[in-house]
Amino acid sequence: MEDIITDTQIHGHSLRGFLLTFILCTFSLGAFSQAGLSTESKKAKKLYEKADKKYRERDFTGAISLLEESTKEDPNFFEAYIRMGSLYNAMGNEDSVYSKFQKYAGLAPDPLASVLEKLSFMAFDRGEYEKAQSFLDSFLKRVPERSSGTEIQLLIKSLEFVNDQLSKPGDSVIVETLPSEINRFKLQYLPSVTIDNAAIFYTKRDDVRGDEDIVVSHYKNGSWQSAQSVSSRINSPLNEGACSVSADGRTLIFTSCDDKYSLGSCDLYITQKVGDVWSQPKNIGKPVNSIYWESQPSLSADGKTLYFSSNRKGGYGGRDLWVSKNTNGKWTEPVNLGEAINSPRDETTPFIHPNGTWLYFSANGYPGMGGYDLYVSKFDSVWHMPENLGYPINTFRDEVAIVITGDGSQAYFAKEEQKNFEILESKLVSIKLPLELKATGASYIVGNVTDSKTGKPLGAEIEIIDLTTNEKIYQSKSDSLSGEYYMVLPSGLSLGAYVKKKGYLYSDQHFTSEINDLSSPDTLDLLLDPVEIGKSIVLKNIYFDLDSYEIREESQSEIENAFQLMRQNPKIIVEIAGHTDDSGTRSHNMELSKQRAKAVHDRLIEMGINSDRLNYKGYADSSPLLPNTSENNRKSNRRIEFRVLRVSQ
């Protein structure tokens, strides 16, 4: 991944602010005049003067060595400490900068306000919150007019947030390191899991500056298996990483940088799994990819909505979160998620929960514990302001790329070990989320789609419709080799499920989704009948009010599927049959069933189906599916059926 160390897992810290070149500008090291120095030691002054010569020769190490000797001669020689801090800054050694500036601030009777300001940020970045507050208070006492500045305000609010978090009990969240079968590399980060928790995909490096690859570990027989390369078709000598897998584990979008097919520095690529084989990855192309940086994808449960991070034009900060939808096989123009989520700084590593309404991401532009923190935003007609996931999930280090299980109870993310803000290692960890952090759950159904006559597995289209809004909330396919499918279901909704394939009558289901055990999902095997004379289908999602033949609004998805069935099979002629239960008189039920069948007949003609292809008939209660001995049975008997009468030549 291009600049993965700064672009994805290991970021520049959120409040570090600016480089320390201001010190070099304020105190020109060329001006090593002995006039006005605090030390009375002649030897210390002499060493200070020699350090000036080394500095002019650009021998920073030599200059520092001489300054160290001068402070041994006089430990209170504060000018020497600020000089050393400035030189260490030029050399990129931040820990030493911090150490020397603290010594300077502790000894100088009137320390520079700019040093106090920088120390407050540096202390915060190291999780030394009390020191950060002390340095900040000293700074603002000197220059109170700076309190309204953007960076200072963020630091003030972050310290307030830290105080609130650390005042709470710290044992509510236990972080557990995943087993060595997963954490078998120097660095592992950016995890993505299937909805059944049976596979975890992530990015690995064998060393800090090494090649990135995508690996996968499967959960079998009660334990995680040793992680292996996801596919030789996906991993290459280039860097591949930051992947997102669909709920069923059969669509993978990942980031590759500097590939010959790339449009920009880093692009998003897609691959599909058929059977056990991943297809050759393809660049998603425009409009998702651009000449800019696109990375860190997150697929919705059905693989039809894509969230990602990009520094493309039109955003609110450095890197923003964007979304694109797959409509009729094409990705739409990405839309920025807006200023409710995107700040003037960076937002990265989005993860959309299978419930489709909770979006997790990492950011450095909101009050937090330090570095990049993890946040969640919830969608309810609009995206709401992000909520910090709090301590101990977030710390002063960078926390990025969290993923949450389908039931909302468990999270996976990476924890780093750093020294002098350089990565040493990164391991994947898991946590059981406390009640206040649990996501609204999603359940799923698994099964197989097969030909009812031959038993052959079928690759069929699967759609889930919210019957209240007639909105399509999930779309997927069953595997063409195994017939296996997943249906991901937000909980608590009245849903219609449709399984369709050209040349077959579609299957429909109606149910209210409930959260199930991810380890024991509901299983529903589906048989599709070939379009043949005499074959029929019950339209389970056609609804009428009691004693009425006016089609209710929630029937629209079923009507649309019946219409598509007629369009995809232009040679079939069908009968639309109306059925009732045994309540009421036969004559009344006959008329009611006839009128209900006619209502469906007329609606399909209005939509464009030729009337020569449609017949309708009422059967009253003459052909019950079940005995009319209970209300549930009667409900099943009140129905509309499609029956194939003829197939024209």
XYZ file of C-alpha atoms in Angstrom, residues 90-615:
526
model
C 16.014 18.550 12.674
C 17.130 14.920 12.994
C 13.552 13.640 13.462
C 14.062 12.253 16.972
C 10.833 13.314 18.673
C 11.364 11.504 21.953
C 14.616 13.389 22.465
C 12.942 16.658 21.444
C 10.319 16.048 24.114
C 12.915 15.189 26.747
C 15.114 18.233 26.131
C 12.234 20.684 25.859
C 10.840 19.450 29.164
C 14.218 20.083 30.771
C 14.271 23.562 29.241
C 10.726 24.394 30.392
C 11.479 23.168 33.901
C 14.632 25.307 34.249
C 13.939 28.492 32.281
C 12.436 31.255 34.428
C 10.348 32.454 31.493
C 10.074 29.618 28.929
C 8.981 30.404 25.430
C 5.205 30.183 24.982
C 5.728 28.317 21.710
C 7.693 25.619 23.552
C 4.959 25.264 26.165
C 2.387 24.964 23.403
C 4.376 22.276 21.645
C 4.991 20.384 24.863
C 1.256 20.269 25.583
C 0.676 18.526 22.259
C 3.658 16.207 22.634
C 2.624 15.172 26.158
C -0.920 14.495 24.966
C 0.392 12.353 22.097
C 2.226 10.216 24.653
C -0.768 9.765 26.908
C 0.804 11.962 29.607
C -2.434 13.810 30.098
C -1.633 15.581 33.393
C 1.539 17.006 31.897
C -0.355 18.039 28.778
C -2.888 19.926 30.904
C -0.130 21.599 32.928
C 1.789 22.738 29.833
C -1.445 23.920 28.222
C -2.454 25.911 31.299
C 0.973 27.569 31.384
C 0.776 28.382 27.697
C -2.712 29.902 27.887
C -1.737 31.905 30.942
C 0.966 33.486 28.809
C -1.137 33.978 25.654
C -4.849 33.681 26.584
C -5.886 35.051 23.195
C -4.718 31.786 21.613
C -7.397 29.751 23.442
C -9.856 30.101 20.565
C -7.507 28.613 17.970
C -8.689 25.470 16.172
C -5.824 23.243 17.321
C -5.941 24.487 20.904
C -9.704 24.055 21.074
C -9.355 20.466 19.881
C -6.730 19.820 22.556
C -8.875 21.437 25.262
C -11.915 19.337 24.334
C -9.796 16.197 24.044
C -8.404 16.665 27.546
C -11.950 17.152 28.847
C -12.969 13.931 27.089
C -9.962 12.084 28.546
C -10.808 13.196 32.071
C -14.359 11.965 31.646
C -13.253 8.595 30.264
C -10.602 7.908 32.876
C -13.047 8.680 35.666
C -15.187 5.691 34.639
C -14.595 2.068 35.697
C -11.940 0.588 33.444
C -12.863 -3.087 33.600
C -15.985 -3.013 31.409
C -14.034 -3.838 28.227
C -11.427 -6.594 28.132
C -9.064 -6.611 25.154
C -7.891 -10.088 24.126
C -5.109 -10.785 21.637
C -6.124 -13.221 18.924
C -4.197 -16.522 18.776
C -0.835 -16.988 17.115
C -2.445 -18.718 14.123
C -3.700 -15.247 13.208
C -0.969 -13.080 14.741
C 1.838 -14.941 13.015
C 3.414 -11.983 11.210
C 5.340 -8.898 12.271
C 2.354 -6.711 11.507
C -1.293 -7.573 10.926
C -4.028 -4.983 10.650
C -7.197 -3.836 8.799
C -9.370 -6.910 9.515
C -12.606 -7.857 7.746
C -14.856 -10.745 8.804
C -17.679 -12.707 7.214
C -21.056 -12.439 8.911
C -20.838 -16.002 10.272
C -17.447 -15.221 11.892
C -16.023 -18.211 10.050
C -13.263 -16.290 8.248
C -11.161 -13.243 8.991
C -9.339 -11.449 6.169
C -6.614 -8.922 6.942
C -3.438 -7.226 5.731
C -0.037 -8.479 6.852
C 3.610 -7.493 6.612
C 6.559 -9.675 7.489
C 8.511 -6.581 8.514
C 7.746 -2.917 8.970
C 8.843 -1.858 5.489
C 7.986 -5.112 3.747
C 5.461 -6.101 1.115
C 1.787 -6.061 1.995
C -0.415 -9.066 1.260
C -3.948 -10.135 2.117
C -4.285 -13.291 4.182
C -7.229 -15.246 5.552
C -7.748 -17.465 8.585
C -10.732 -19.828 8.842
C -12.450 -20.866 12.047
C -12.815 -24.655 12.043
C -13.436 -27.250 14.744
C -13.438 -24.645 17.475
C -10.190 -22.859 16.624
C -8.613 -20.471 14.133
C -6.478 -22.044 11.426
C -3.064 -20.761 10.412
C -3.496 -17.706 8.174
C -2.594 -18.191 4.521
C -2.429 -16.038 1.407
C -5.970 -15.398 0.197
C -5.021 -16.192 -3.420
C -2.033 -16.031 -5.762
C -4.340 -14.216 -8.172
C -4.768 -11.406 -5.641
C -1.364 -11.087 -3.960
C 1.551 -9.974 -6.105
C 5.004 -8.366 -5.716
C 3.099 -5.083 -5.348
C 1.270 -4.100 -2.182
C -2.261 -5.447 -1.738
C -4.211 -4.723 1.417
C -7.009 -2.813 3.155
C -9.625 -5.317 2.033
C -13.339 -5.664 2.689
C -15.244 -8.913 2.288
C -18.985 -9.159 1.726
C -21.126 -10.893 4.339
C -21.127 -14.177 2.415
C -17.358 -14.102 1.880
C -17.684 -14.184 -1.911
C -16.907 -10.603 -2.923
C -13.635 -8.957 -1.975
C -12.671 -5.361 -2.601
C -9.103 -4.387 -1.775
C -6.517 -1.677 -2.370
C -3.572 -1.981 -4.702
C -1.060 0.767 -5.352
C 1.046 1.599 -8.384
C -0.420 -1.245 -10.422
C -0.195 -0.824 -14.196
C -3.994 -0.607 -14.322
C -4.219 2.024 -11.576
C -5.752 5.409 -12.318
C -4.115 7.065 -9.304
C -1.604 6.303 -6.579
C -3.873 3.717 -4.938
C -7.019 2.208 -6.461
C -9.758 -0.179 -5.417
C -9.987 -3.614 -7.062
C -12.738 -6.240 -6.956
C -12.716 -10.037 -7.168
C -15.484 -12.642 -6.895
C -15.305 -16.142 -5.465
C -17.029 -18.938 -7.392
C -16.813 -22.254 -5.614
C -13.379 -22.093 -3.982
C -11.644 -19.966 -6.621
C -11.205 -16.193 -6.635
C -11.502 -14.502 -10.010
C -8.753 -12.370 -11.518
C -9.066 -8.979 -9.759
C -10.322 -6.038 -11.799
C -9.872 -2.347 -11.245
C -13.288 -0.994 -10.221
C -12.519 1.941 -12.498
C -14.185 5.297 -12.769
C -16.045 6.964 -11.178
C -14.945 5.277 -7.905
C -11.238 5.406 -8.713
C -9.617 8.655 -9.772
C -6.215 10.279 -10.151
C -6.271 10.680 -6.365
C -5.847 8.198 -3.496
C -8.689 5.718 -2.938
C -8.297 3.085 -0.234
C -9.769 1.319 2.794
C -13.028 0.022 1.309
C -16.022 -1.281 3.236
C -18.759 -3.253 1.507
C -22.311 -3.401 2.727
C -23.627 -6.851 3.623
C -25.000 -7.440 0.121
C -21.948 -6.015 -1.644
C -23.991 -3.272 -3.332
C -22.865 -0.219 -1.357
C -19.216 0.758 -1.071
C -17.724 3.124 1.499
C -14.090 4.207 1.185
C -11.576 6.884 2.114
C -10.149 9.291 -0.450
C -8.325 12.602 -0.705
C -10.152 13.476 -3.945
C -11.452 16.973 -4.538
C -14.778 18.020 -3.073
C -14.107 16.921 0.486
C -13.960 18.720 3.803
C -10.429 17.816 4.856
C -7.380 15.774 3.937
C -9.086 12.387 3.617
C -12.827 12.011 3.710
C -15.303 9.153 3.641
C -17.254 8.620 0.421
C -19.991 6.218 -0.720
C -20.929 4.680 -4.065
C -23.785 2.315 -4.906
C -23.878 -0.501 -7.434
C -26.893 0.042 -9.670
C -27.517 -2.382 -12.508
C -23.935 -3.570 -12.324
C -22.331 -0.117 -12.359
C -20.923 1.938 -9.514
C -22.435 5.392 -9.158
C -20.554 8.662 -8.793
C -19.181 8.687 -5.219
C -20.924 11.013 -2.778
C -19.161 12.633 0.158
C -20.760 11.608 3.464
C -20.900 15.247 4.486
C -19.672 17.457 7.277
C -21.623 15.539 9.919
C -18.927 12.859 9.532
C -16.032 14.460 7.683
C -13.926 17.020 9.544
C -11.174 19.383 8.315
C -8.716 16.603 9.225
C -8.704 12.925 8.203
C -11.380 10.225 8.291
C -10.241 6.741 7.313
C -10.967 2.996 7.482
C -14.780 2.965 7.321
C -16.745 -0.134 8.319
C -20.468 -0.382 7.640
C -22.121 -2.852 9.992
C -24.369 -5.545 8.452
C -27.336 -3.689 9.951
C -26.618 -1.050 7.298
C -27.082 1.909 9.646
C -24.009 1.977 11.924
C -20.807 3.280 10.340
C -17.524 2.908 12.221
C -14.358 4.731 11.211
C -11.070 6.195 12.417
C -10.490 9.934 12.603
C -8.153 12.536 14.059
C -10.357 15.619 13.840
C -12.661 15.033 16.820
C -12.013 15.104 20.562
C -10.431 11.833 21.616
C -7.785 9.998 23.592
C -4.978 10.924 21.189
C -3.753 9.769 17.821
C -6.491 8.331 15.628
C -9.549 7.246 17.584
C -12.432 4.984 16.598
C -15.898 6.467 16.178
C -19.394 5.390 15.172
C -22.067 7.361 13.340
C -25.657 6.156 13.124
C -27.969 6.690 10.173
C -31.577 7.713 10.652
C -32.546 9.524 7.436
C -29.240 11.404 7.922
C -25.850 10.547 9.390
C -25.509 11.748 12.974
C -22.446 13.259 14.630
C -19.830 10.608 15.435
C -19.551 9.110 18.910
C -16.121 8.225 20.288
C -15.960 4.541 21.306
C -14.063 5.596 24.413
C -11.405 4.101 26.635
C -10.016 1.412 26.751
C -10.843 0.764 23.085
C -9.210 4.084 22.260
C -5.906 5.097 23.820
C -3.245 7.716 23.126
C -1.996 5.451 20.332
C -3.592 5.102 16.905
C -6.627 2.806 16.815
C -8.009 2.150 13.371
C -10.109 -0.232 11.318
C -12.566 -1.779 13.726
C -15.075 -4.388 12.517
C -18.134 -5.525 14.475
C -19.808 -8.937 14.287
C -23.282 -9.228 12.821
C -24.953 -9.578 16.221
C -23.200 -6.413 17.377
C -21.537 -8.022 20.393
C -17.874 -8.421 19.421
C -15.246 -6.278 17.733
C -11.930 -6.928 16.001
C -9.211 -4.331 15.473
C -5.438 -3.870 15.652
C -3.296 -2.713 18.558
C 0.181 -1.331 17.935
C 3.441 -1.176 19.803
C 5.466 1.932 19.015
C 8.748 3.532 19.970
C 9.508 7.138 19.145
C 6.303 6.985 17.074
C 7.730 4.260 14.887
C 5.820 0.987 14.602
C 7.397 -2.054 16.219
C 4.586 -4.542 15.732
C 0.847 -4.698 15.260
C -1.479 -7.458 16.466
C -5.148 -8.212 15.961
C -7.285 -8.197 19.083
C -10.921 -8.791 19.967
C -13.265 -7.409 22.580
C -16.709 -8.209 23.900
C -18.604 -4.962 23.638
C -20.465 -3.685 26.680
C -24.176 -3.082 26.302
C -23.796 0.638 25.671
C -21.517 -0.019 22.679
C -23.354 -2.972 21.108
C -24.531 -2.327 17.589
C -28.098 -2.998 16.572
C -27.823 -6.595 15.435
C -28.436 -8.215 12.101
C -29.301 -11.851 11.506
C -28.834 -14.022 8.492
C -30.312 -17.032 6.775
C -28.294 -19.600 4.874
C -29.372 -22.296 2.506
C -29.081 -23.676 -0.990
C -31.005 -22.921 -4.174
C -31.613 -25.933 -6.394
C -33.685 -27.054 -9.376
C -36.785 -28.821 -8.012
C -36.646 -31.457 -10.758
C -32.962 -32.254 -11.089
C -31.529 -31.133 -7.739
C -28.900 -29.142 -9.632
C -27.468 -26.140 -7.710
C -28.550 -22.827 -9.196
C -26.946 -19.408 -9.268
C -30.010 -17.250 -8.581
C -30.696 -13.598 -7.740
C -31.769 -12.949 -4.138
C -33.555 -9.802 -3.039
C -34.834 -8.713 0.368
C -37.562 -6.064 0.410
C -38.796 -4.036 3.364
C -42.535 -4.543 2.845
C -43.353 -1.400 4.801
C -41.369 0.895 2.511
C -41.024 -1.368 -0.563
C -37.307 -0.578 -0.376
C -34.767 -3.143 -1.513
C -32.440 -3.595 1.448
C -30.388 -6.584 0.336
C -29.379 -8.106 -2.975
C -27.062 -11.007 -3.626
C -26.578 -14.227 -5.612
C -26.370 -17.856 -4.703
C -23.144 -19.569 -5.711
C -23.472 -20.996 -9.211
C -21.487 -24.125 -8.307
C -22.869 -24.955 -4.861
C -26.163 -23.070 -4.843
C -25.264 -21.704 -1.391
C -26.602 -18.299 -0.390
C -26.684 -15.880 2.531
C -29.468 -13.418 3.286
C -28.494 -10.682 5.740
C -31.470 -9.279 7.627
C -31.797 -6.164 9.751
C -33.816 -7.159 12.788
C -37.407 -6.239 13.554
C -38.627 -5.633 9.994
C -41.432 -7.164 7.967
C -39.555 -8.534 4.984
C -40.212 -10.178 1.663
C -37.521 -12.406 0.163
C -37.439 -13.213 -3.550
C -35.226 -15.776 -5.260
C -35.243 -15.499 -9.047
C -33.613 -17.066 -12.085
C -34.557 -16.791 -15.724
C -36.438 -19.885 -16.875
C -37.779 -20.594 -13.368
C -40.742 -19.511 -11.320
C -39.445 -17.356 -8.520
C -39.693 -18.253 -4.845
C -40.979 -15.759 -2.332
C -41.026 -15.716 1.460
C -42.545 -13.420 4.060
C -41.184 -13.152 7.575
C -40.269 -10.794 10.383
C -36.531 -10.818 10.965
C -35.164 -11.566 14.411
C -31.565 -11.641 15.608
C -30.263 -15.191 15.594
C -27.163 -16.909 16.879
C -24.376 -16.306 14.377
C -23.053 -19.790 15.042
C -26.482 -21.357 14.370
C -28.218 -19.332 11.657
C -31.644 -20.167 10.308
C -31.453 -22.502 7.326
C -33.843 -22.275 4.408
C -33.260 -24.454 1.343
C -35.154 -23.239 -1.699
C -36.408 -25.202 -4.704
C -37.114 -23.349 -7.930
C -39.600 -24.845 -10.372
C -38.761 -24.629 -14.065
C -41.309 -22.666 -16.090
C -43.487 -25.566 -17.284
C -47.179 -26.158 -17.877
C -49.000 -26.831 -14.623
C -46.325 -25.337 -12.371
C -47.562 -22.684 -9.969
C -46.339 -20.188 -7.410
C -48.120 -18.666 -4.447
C -47.687 -14.896 -4.345
C -47.176 -14.688 -0.603
C -46.699 -10.955 -0.443
C -49.982 -9.832 -2.041
C -52.113 -8.187 0.649
C -55.739 -7.048 0.871
C -57.735 -5.623 3.732
C -60.461 -7.788 5.226
C -63.299 -8.327 2.742
C -61.590 -6.017 0.238
C -60.052 -6.534 -3.178
C -58.031 -3.315 -3.183
C -54.320 -4.185 -3.335
C -52.390 -2.778 -0.378
C -49.214 -0.744 -0.834
C -46.924 -3.386 0.708
C -47.845 -5.689 -2.189
C -45.870 -3.577 -4.663
C -42.669 -5.637 -4.517
C -44.586 -8.855 -5.224
C -46.460 -7.253 -8.131
C -43.139 -6.045 -9.532
C -41.636 -9.537 -9.342
C -44.670 -11.072 -11.023
C -44.278 -8.471 -13.768
C -40.570 -9.302 -14.186
C -41.411 -13.029 -14.365
C -43.750 -12.337 -17.295
C -41.169 -10.095 -18.969
C -38.314 -12.599 -18.641
C -40.462 -15.472 -19.917
C -42.418 -13.890 -22.805
C -43.877 -17.192 -24.046
C -45.791 -18.197 -20.922
C -49.533 -17.731 -20.440
C -50.682 -17.822 -16.835
C -53.798 -18.016 -14.757
C -54.094 -15.704 -11.767
C -56.124 -17.629 -9.197
C -57.786 -16.094 -6.144
C -58.424 -18.196 -3.015
C -60.142 -17.491 0.329
C -60.630 -19.366 3.589
C -63.997 -20.865 4.579
C -65.253 -17.834 6.474
C -68.456 -16.416 4.936
C -70.730 -17.846 2.276
C -69.501 -19.672 -0.800
C -71.044 -17.106 -3.172
C -69.452 -14.208 -1.294
C -66.058 -15.913 -1.218
C -66.296 -16.767 -4.911
C -66.903 -13.149 -5.847
C -64.204 -11.890 -3.467
C -61.580 -14.342 -4.767
C -62.467 -13.469 -8.352
C -62.186 -9.738 -7.766
C -58.851 -10.102 -5.975
C -57.448 -12.139 -8.890
C -58.801 -9.525 -11.299
C -57.113 -6.721 -9.323
C -53.731 -8.376 -9.810
C -54.602 -9.097 -13.465
C -55.497 -5.460 -14.101
C -52.396 -4.114 -12.327
C -50.089 -6.253 -14.524
C -51.867 -5.079 -17.672
C -51.414 -1.474 -16.523
C -47.703 -2.193 -16.160
C -47.460 -3.430 -19.762
C -48.216 -7.160 -19.874
C -50.426 -8.119 -22.844
C -53.912 -9.191 -21.726
C -53.697 -12.248 -24.028
C -51.111 -13.722 -21.669
C -53.223 -13.388 -18.496
C -56.367 -15.144 -17.281
